[in-house]
PDB file of C-alpha atoms and ligand atoms in Angstrom:
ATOM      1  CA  UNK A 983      89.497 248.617 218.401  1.00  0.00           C
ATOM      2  CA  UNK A 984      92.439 249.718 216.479  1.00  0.00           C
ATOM      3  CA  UNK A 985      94.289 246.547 215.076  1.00  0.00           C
ATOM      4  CA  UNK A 986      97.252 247.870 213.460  1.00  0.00           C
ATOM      5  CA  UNK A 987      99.336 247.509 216.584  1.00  0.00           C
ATOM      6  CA  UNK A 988      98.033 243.713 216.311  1.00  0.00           C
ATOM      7  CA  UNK A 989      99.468 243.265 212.526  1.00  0.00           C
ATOM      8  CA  UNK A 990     102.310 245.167 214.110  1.00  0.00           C
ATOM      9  CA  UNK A 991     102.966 242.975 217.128  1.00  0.00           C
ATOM     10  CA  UNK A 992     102.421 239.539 214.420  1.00  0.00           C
ATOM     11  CA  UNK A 993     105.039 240.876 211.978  1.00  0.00           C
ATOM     12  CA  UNK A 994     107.848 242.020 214.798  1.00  0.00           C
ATOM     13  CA  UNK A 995     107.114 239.013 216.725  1.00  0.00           C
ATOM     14  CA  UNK A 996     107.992 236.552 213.585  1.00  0.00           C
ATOM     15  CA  UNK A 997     111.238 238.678 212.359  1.00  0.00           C
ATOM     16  CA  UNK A 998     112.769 238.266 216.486  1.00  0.00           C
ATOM     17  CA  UNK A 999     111.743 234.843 216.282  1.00  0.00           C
ATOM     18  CA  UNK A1000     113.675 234.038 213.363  1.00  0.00           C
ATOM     19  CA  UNK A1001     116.698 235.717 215.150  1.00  0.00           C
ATOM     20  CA  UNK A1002     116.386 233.729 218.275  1.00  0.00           C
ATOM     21  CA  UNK A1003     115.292 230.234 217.467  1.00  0.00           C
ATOM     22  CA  UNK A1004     118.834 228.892 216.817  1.00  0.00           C
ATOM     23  CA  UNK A1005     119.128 229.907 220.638  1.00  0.00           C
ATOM     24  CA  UNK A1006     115.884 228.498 221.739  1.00  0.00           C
ATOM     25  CA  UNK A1007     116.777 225.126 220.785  1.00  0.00           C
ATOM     26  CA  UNK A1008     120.639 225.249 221.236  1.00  0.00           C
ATOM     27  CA  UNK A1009     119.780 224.346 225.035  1.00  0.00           C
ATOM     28  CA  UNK A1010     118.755 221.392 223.359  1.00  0.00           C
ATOM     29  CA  UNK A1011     120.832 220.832 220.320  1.00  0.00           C
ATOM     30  CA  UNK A1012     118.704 220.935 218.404  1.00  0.00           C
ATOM     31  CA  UNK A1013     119.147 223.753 216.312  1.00  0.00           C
ATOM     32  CA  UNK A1014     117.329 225.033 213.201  1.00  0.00           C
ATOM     33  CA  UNK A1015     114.234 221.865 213.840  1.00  0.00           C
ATOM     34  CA  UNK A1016     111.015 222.764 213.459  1.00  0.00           C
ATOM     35  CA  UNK A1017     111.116 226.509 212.394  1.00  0.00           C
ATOM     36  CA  UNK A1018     107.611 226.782 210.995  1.00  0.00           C
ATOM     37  CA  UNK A1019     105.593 225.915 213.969  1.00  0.00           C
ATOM     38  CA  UNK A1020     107.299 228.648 216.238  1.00  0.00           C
ATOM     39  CA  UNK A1021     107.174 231.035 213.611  1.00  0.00           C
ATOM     40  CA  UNK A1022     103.267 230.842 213.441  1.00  0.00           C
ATOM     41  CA  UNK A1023     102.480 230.230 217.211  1.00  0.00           C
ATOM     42  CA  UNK A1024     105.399 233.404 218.247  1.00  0.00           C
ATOM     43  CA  UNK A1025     104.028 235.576 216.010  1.00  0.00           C
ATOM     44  CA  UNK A1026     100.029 234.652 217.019  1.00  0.00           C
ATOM     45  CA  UNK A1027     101.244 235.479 221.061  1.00  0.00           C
ATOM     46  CA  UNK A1028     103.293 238.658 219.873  1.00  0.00           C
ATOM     47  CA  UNK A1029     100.611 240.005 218.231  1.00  0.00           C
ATOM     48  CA  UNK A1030      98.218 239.775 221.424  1.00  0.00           C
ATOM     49  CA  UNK A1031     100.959 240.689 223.610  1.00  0.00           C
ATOM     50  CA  UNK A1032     101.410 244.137 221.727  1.00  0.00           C
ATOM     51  CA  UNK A1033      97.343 244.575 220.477  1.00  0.00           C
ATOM     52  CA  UNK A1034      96.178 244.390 224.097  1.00  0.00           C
ATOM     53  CA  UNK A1035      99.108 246.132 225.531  1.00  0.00           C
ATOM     54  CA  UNK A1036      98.568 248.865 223.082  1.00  0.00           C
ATOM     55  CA  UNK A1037      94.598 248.601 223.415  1.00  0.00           C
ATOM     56  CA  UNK A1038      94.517 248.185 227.312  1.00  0.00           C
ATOM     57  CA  UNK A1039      96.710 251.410 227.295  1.00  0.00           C
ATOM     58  CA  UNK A1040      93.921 253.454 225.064  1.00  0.00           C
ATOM     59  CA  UNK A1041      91.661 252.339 227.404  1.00  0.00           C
ATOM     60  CA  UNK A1042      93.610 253.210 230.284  1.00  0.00           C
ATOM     61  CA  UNK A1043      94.799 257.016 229.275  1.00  0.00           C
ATOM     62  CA  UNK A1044      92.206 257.723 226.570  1.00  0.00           C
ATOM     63  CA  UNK A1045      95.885 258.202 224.056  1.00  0.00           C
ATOM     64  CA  UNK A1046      96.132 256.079 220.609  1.00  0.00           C
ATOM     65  CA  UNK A1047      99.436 254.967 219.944  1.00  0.00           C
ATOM     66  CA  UNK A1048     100.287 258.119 217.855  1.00  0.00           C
ATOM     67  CA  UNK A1049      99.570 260.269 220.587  1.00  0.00           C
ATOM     68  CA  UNK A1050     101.649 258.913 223.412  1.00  0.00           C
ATOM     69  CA  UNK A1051     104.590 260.786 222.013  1.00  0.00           C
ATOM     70  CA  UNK A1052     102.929 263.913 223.012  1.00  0.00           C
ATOM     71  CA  UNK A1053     101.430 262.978 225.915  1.00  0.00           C
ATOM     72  CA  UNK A1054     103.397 260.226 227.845  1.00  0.00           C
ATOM     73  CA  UNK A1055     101.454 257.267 230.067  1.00  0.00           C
ATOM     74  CA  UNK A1056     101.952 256.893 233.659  1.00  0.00           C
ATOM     75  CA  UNK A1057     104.551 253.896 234.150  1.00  0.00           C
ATOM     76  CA  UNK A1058     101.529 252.637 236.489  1.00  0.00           C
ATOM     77  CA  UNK A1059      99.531 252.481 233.727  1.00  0.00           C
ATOM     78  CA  UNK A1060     102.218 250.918 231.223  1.00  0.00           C
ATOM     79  CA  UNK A1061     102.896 248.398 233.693  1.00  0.00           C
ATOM     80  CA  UNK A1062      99.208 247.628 233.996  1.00  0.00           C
ATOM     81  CA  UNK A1063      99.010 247.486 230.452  1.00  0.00           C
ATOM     82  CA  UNK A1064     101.820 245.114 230.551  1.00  0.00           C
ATOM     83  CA  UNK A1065     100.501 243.091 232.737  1.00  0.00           C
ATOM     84  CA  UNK A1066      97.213 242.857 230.977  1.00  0.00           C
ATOM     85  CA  UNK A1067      98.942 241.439 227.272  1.00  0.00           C
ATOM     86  CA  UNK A1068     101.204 239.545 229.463  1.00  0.00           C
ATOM     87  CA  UNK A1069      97.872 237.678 230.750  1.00  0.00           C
ATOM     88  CA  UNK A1070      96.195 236.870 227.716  1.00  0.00           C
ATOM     89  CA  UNK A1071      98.875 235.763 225.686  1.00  0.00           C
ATOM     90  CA  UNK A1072     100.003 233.377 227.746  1.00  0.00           C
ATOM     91  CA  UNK A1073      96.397 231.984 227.687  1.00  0.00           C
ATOM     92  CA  UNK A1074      96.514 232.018 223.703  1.00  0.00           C
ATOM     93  CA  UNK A1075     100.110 230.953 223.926  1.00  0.00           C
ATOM     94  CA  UNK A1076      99.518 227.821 226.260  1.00  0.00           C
ATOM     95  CA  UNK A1077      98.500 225.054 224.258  1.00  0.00           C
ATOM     96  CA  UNK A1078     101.554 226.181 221.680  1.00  0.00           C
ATOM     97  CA  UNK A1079     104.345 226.300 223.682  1.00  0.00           C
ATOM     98  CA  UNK A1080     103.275 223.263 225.352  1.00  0.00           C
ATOM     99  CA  UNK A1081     103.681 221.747 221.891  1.00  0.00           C
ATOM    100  CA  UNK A1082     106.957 223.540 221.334  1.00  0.00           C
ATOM    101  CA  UNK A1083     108.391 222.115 224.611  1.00  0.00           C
ATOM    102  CA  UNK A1084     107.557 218.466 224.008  1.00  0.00           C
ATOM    103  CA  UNK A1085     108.697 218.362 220.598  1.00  0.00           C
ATOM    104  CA  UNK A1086     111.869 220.180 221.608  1.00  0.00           C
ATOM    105  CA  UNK A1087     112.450 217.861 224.195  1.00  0.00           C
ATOM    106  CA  UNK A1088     112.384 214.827 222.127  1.00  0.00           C
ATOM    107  CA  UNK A1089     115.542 216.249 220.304  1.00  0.00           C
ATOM    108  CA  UNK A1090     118.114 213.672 220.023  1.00  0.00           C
ATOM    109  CA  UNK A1091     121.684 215.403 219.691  1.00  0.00           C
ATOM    110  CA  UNK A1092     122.475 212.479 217.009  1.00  0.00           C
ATOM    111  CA  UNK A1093     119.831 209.986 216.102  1.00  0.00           C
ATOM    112  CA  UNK A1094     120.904 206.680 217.834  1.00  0.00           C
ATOM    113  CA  UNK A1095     120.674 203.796 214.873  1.00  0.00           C
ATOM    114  CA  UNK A1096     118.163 200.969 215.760  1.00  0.00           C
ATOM    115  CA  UNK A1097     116.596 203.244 218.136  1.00  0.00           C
ATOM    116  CA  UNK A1098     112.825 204.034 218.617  1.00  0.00           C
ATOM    117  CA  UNK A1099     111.079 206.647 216.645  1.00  0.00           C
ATOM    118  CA  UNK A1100     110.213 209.792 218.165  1.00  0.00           C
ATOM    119  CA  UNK A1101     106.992 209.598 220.285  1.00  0.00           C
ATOM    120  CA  UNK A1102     105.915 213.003 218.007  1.00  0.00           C
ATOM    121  CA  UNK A1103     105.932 213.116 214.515  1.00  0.00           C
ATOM    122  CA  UNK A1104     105.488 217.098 214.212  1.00  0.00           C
ATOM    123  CA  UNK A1105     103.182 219.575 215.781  1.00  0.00           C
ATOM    124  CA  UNK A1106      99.744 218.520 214.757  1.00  0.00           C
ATOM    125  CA  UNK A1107     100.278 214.950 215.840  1.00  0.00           C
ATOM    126  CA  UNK A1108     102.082 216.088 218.756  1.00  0.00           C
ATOM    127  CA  UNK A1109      98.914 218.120 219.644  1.00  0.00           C
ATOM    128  CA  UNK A1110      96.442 214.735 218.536  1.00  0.00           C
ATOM    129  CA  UNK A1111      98.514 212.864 220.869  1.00  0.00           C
ATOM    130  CA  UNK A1112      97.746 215.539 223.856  1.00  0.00           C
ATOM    131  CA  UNK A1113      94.704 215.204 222.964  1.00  0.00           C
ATOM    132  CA  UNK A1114      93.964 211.439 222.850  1.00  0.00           C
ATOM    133  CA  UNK A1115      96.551 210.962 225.901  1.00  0.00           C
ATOM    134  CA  UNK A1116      95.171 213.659 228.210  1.00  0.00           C
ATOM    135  CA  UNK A1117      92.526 215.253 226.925  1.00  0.00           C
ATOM    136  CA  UNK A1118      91.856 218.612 226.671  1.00  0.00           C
ATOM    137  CA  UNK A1119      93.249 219.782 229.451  1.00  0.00           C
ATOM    138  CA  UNK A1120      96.204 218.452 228.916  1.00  0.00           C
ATOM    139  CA  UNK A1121      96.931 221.088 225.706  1.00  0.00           C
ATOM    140  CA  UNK A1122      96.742 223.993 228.632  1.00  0.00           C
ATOM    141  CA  UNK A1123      99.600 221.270 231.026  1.00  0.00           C
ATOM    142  CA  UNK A1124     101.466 224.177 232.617  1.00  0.00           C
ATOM    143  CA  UNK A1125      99.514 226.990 231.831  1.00  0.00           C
ATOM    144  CA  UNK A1126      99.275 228.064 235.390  1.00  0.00           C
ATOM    145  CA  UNK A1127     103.072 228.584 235.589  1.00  0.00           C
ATOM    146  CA  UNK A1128     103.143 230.446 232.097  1.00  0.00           C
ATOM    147  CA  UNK A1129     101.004 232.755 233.586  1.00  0.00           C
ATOM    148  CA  UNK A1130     102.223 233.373 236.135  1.00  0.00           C
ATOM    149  CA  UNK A1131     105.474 233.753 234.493  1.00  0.00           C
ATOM    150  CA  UNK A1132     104.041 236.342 231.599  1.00  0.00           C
ATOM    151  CA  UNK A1133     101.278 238.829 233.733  1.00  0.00           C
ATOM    152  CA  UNK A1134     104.224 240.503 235.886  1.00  0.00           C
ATOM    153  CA  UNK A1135     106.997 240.214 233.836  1.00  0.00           C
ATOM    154  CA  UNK A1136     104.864 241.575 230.560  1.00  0.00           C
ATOM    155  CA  UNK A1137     104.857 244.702 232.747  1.00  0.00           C
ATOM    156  CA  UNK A1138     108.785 244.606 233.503  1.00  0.00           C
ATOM    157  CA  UNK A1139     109.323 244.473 229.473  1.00  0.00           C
ATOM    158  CA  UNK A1140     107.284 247.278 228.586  1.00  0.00           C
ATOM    159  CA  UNK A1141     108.223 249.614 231.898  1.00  0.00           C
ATOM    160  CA  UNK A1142     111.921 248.832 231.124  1.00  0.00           C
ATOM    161  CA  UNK A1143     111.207 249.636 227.048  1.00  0.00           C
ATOM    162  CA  UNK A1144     109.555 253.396 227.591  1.00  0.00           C
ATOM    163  CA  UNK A1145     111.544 253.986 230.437  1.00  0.00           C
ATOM    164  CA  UNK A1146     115.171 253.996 228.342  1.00  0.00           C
ATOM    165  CA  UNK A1147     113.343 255.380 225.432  1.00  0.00           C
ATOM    166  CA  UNK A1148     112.333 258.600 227.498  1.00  0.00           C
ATOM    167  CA  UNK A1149     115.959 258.376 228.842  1.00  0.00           C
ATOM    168  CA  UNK A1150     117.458 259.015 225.159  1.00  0.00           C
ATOM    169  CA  UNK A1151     114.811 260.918 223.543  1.00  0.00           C
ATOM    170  CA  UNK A1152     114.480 264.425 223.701  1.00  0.00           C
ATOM    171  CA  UNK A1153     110.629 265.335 224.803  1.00  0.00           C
ATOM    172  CA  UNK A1154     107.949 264.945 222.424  1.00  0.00           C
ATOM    173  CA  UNK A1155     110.461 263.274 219.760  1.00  0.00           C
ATOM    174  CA  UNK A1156     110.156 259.449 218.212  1.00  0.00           C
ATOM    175  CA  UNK A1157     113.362 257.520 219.681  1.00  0.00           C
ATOM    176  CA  UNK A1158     115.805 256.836 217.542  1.00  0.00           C
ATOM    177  CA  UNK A1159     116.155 253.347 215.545  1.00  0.00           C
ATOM    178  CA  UNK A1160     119.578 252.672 218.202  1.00  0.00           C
ATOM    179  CA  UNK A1161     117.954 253.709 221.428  1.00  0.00           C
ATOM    180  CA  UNK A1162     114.403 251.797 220.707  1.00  0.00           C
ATOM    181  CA  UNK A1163     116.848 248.627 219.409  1.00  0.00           C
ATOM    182  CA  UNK A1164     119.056 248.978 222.790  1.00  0.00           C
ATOM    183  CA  UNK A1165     116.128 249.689 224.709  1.00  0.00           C
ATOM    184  CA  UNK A1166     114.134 247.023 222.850  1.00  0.00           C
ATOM    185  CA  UNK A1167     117.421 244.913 223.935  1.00  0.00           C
ATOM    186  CA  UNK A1168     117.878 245.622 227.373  1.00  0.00           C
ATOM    187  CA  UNK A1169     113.500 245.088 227.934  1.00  0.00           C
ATOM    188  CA  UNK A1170     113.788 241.579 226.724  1.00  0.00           C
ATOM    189  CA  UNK A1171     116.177 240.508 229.000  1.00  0.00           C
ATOM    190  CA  UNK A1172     114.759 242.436 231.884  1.00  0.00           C
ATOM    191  CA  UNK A1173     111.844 240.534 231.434  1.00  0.00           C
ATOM    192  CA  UNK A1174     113.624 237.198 230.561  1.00  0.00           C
ATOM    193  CA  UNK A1175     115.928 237.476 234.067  1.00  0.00           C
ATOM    194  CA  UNK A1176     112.446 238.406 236.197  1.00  0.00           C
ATOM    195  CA  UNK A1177     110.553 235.384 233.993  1.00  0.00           C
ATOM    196  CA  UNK A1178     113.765 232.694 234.263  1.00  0.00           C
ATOM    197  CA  UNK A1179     112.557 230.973 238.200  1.00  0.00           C
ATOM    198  CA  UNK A1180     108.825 230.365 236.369  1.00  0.00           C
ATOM    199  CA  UNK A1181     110.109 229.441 233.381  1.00  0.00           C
ATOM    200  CA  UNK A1182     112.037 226.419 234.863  1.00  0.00           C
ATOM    201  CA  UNK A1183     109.242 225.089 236.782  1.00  0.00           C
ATOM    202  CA  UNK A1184     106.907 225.716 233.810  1.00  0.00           C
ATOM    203  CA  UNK A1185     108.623 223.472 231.443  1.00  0.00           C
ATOM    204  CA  UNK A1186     108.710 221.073 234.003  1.00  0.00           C
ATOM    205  CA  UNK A1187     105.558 220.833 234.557  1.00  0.00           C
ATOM    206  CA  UNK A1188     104.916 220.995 231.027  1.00  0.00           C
ATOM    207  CA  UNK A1189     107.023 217.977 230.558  1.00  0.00           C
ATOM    208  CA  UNK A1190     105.303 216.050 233.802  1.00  0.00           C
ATOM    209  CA  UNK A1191     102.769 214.177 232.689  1.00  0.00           C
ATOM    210  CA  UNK A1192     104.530 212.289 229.829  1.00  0.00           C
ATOM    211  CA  UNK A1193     104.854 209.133 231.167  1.00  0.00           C
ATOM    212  CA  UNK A1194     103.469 209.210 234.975  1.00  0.00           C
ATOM    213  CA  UNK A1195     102.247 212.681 236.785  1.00  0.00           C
ATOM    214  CA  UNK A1196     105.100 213.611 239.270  1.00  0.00           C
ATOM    215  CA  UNK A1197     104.250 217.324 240.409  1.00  0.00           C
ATOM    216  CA  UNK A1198     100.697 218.384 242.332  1.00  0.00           C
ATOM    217  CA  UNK A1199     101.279 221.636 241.248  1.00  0.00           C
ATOM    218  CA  UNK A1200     103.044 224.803 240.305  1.00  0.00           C
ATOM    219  CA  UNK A1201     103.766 225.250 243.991  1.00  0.00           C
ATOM    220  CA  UNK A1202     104.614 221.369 244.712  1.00  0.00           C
ATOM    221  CA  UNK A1203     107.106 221.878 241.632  1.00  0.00           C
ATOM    222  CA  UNK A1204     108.653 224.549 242.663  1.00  0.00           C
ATOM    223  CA  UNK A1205     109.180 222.775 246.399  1.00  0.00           C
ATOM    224  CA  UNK A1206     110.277 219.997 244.979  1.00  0.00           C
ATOM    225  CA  UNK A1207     113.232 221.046 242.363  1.00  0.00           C
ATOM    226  CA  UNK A1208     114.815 223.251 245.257  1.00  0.00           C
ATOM    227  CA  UNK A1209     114.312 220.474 247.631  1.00  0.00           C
ATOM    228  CA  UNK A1210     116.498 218.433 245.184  1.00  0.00           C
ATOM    229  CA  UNK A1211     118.575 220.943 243.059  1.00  0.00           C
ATOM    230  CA  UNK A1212     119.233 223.589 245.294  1.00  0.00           C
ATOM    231  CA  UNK A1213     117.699 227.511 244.749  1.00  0.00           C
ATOM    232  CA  UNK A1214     120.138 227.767 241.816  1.00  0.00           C
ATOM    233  CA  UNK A1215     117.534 225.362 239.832  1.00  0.00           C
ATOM    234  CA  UNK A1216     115.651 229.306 239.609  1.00  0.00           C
ATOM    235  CA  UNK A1217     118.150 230.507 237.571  1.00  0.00           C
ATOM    236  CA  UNK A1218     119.165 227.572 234.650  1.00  0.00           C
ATOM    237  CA  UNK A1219     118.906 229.004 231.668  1.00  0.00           C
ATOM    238  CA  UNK A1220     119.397 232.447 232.502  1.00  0.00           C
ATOM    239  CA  UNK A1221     122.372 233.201 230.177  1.00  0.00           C
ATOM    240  CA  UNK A1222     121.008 231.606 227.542  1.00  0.00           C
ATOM    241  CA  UNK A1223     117.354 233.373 227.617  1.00  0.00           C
ATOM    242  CA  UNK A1224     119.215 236.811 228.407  1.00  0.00           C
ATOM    243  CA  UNK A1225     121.233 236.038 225.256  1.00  0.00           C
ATOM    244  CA  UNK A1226     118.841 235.196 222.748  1.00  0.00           C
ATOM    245  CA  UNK A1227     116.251 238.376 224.577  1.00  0.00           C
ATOM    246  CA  UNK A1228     118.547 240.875 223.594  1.00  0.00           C
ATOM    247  CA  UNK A1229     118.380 240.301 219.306  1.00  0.00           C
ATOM    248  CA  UNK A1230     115.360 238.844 219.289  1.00  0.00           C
ATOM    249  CA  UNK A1231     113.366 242.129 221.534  1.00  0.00           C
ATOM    250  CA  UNK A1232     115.831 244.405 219.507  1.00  0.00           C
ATOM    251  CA  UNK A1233     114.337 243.630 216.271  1.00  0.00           C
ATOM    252  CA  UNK A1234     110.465 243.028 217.508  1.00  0.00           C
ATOM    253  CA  UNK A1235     110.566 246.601 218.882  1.00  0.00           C
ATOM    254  CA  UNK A1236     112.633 247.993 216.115  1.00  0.00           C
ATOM    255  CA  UNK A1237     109.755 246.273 213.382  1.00  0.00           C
ATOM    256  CA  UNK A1238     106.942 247.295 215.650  1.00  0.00           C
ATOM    257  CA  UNK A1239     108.141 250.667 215.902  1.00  0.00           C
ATOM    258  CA  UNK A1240     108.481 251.402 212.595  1.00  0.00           C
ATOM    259  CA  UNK A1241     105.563 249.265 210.816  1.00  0.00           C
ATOM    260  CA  UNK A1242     103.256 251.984 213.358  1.00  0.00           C
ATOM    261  CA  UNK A1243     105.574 254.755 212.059  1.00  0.00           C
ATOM    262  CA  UNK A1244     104.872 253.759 208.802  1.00  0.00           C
ATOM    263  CA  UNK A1245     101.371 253.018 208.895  1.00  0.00           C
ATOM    264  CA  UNK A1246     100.887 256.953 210.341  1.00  0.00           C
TER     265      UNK A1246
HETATM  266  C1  M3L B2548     107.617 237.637 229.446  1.00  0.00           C
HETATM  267  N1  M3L B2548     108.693 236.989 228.733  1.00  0.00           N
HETATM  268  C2  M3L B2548     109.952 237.316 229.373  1.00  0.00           C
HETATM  269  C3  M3L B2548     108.536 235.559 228.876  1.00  0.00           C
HETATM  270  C4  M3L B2548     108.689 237.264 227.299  1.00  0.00           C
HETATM  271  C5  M3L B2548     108.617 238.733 226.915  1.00  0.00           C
HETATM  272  C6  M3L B2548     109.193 238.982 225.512  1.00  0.00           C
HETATM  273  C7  M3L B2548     108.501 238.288 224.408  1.00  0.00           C
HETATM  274  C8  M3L B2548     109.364 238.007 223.229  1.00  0.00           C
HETATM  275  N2  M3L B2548     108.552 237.515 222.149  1.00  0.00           N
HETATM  276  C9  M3L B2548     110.447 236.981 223.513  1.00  0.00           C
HETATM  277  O1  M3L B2548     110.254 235.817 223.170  1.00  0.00           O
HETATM  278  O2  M3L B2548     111.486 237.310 224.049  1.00  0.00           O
END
């Protein structure tokens, strides 16, 4: 199984981060807080996300990455591809972003003096807590919905990523370093607008749980917050994720594109 696209994917998938954490946590003021744990637990799902895309595609068309140039997948087959690292990081990104979410969440805009300490002291305790609280289960709380977010929407980034990069590239050529970044751009928040409705009710139910279980499930969440919000509960957040997708997929594709280049 060729791995460099998986070093490739961990590298790229660390340098967006870096880019697009301040707007990660802005929704929550809470700015620069806790870099080190997304760092590590981005670029773990990045690097899956690319090494099976890139593998599931070999499999698919019998083409390693440094032939694709020269013979072009199918978009059926890039979307499948998608699809397929869309799947399995969001299983290997689960128990992580649950963590993110809850320690984001405690974020207090300006520490209130006399009151209580946060319930989670970082990420490892945050995790032991889970753990102790819920068991094991509760590290893959809202796993369902992140899945179902990632597996089509996986195939959206990538179909949206060739297809402008075959747009702007003369046949048989690499794409230059502006198209793949504006293509690289334009995929993330392709993917981000298709991903925003799941991505609502999956930090919710991420978040149930905490104190007393509200939601049955990803459908009974999804019933509920339009029942009470309205169908524009779908689409909070969808600025903000469309403008942190466009720097931070710029730069993963650009760094991916180029650490392959560069590896021959
Ligand atoms: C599928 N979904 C839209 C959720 C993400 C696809 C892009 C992944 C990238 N690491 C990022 O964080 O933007």
């Amino acid at each position: 199984m060729p791995v460099e696209e998986f070093v490739a994917g961990w590298i790229s998938g660390a340098l967006g981060l870096v880019l697009g954490h301040p707007f990660d946590t802005v929704k929550l003021l809470g700015f620069f807080k806790g870099m080190s744990f997304p760092i590590a637990s981005v670029a773990v799902a990045n690097s899956v996300l690319f090494g099976v895309y890139s593998n599931t595609l070999l499999l698919l068309t019998a083409t390693s990455h440094q032939e694709r140039r020269a013979q072009p997948p199918s978009y059926t087959h890039i979307f499948l591809a998608g699809c397929t690292g869309g799947f399995l990081q969001a299983y290997c990104l689960a128990p992580f972003d649950l963590i993110k979410v809850r320690l984001q969440n405690q974020t207090e805009p300006v520490a209130q003096p006399g009151s209580p300490p946060p319930q989670y002291q970082g990420p490892v305790h945050c995790a032991a807590s889970i753990f102790r609280e819920e068991g094991y289960r509760g590290l893959f709380r809202g796993a369902w919905a992140l899945m179902l977010r990632d597996t089509p929407t996986v195939g959206i980034y990538f179909i949206t990523y060739e297809g402008l990069c075959r747009q702007y590239t003369p046949e048989g050529q690499n794409p230059s370093s502006a198209t793949v970044l504006v293509a690289g751009g334009f995929a993330g928040i392709a993917s981000w607008v298709a991903a925003t409705p799941l991505d609502v009710i999956k930090s919710r139910m991420q978040m149930d749980g905490l104190r007393r279980r509200v939601y049955q499930g990803v459908l009974d969440c999804m019933m509920s917050s339009v029942r009470q919000e309205g169908l524009g509960v779908f689409f909070r957040g969808v600025t903000i994720n469309s403008a942190r997708a466009f720097p931070v997929n710029a730069v993963t594709f650009l760094s991916y594109e180029y650490l392959l280049r560069w590896w021959g």
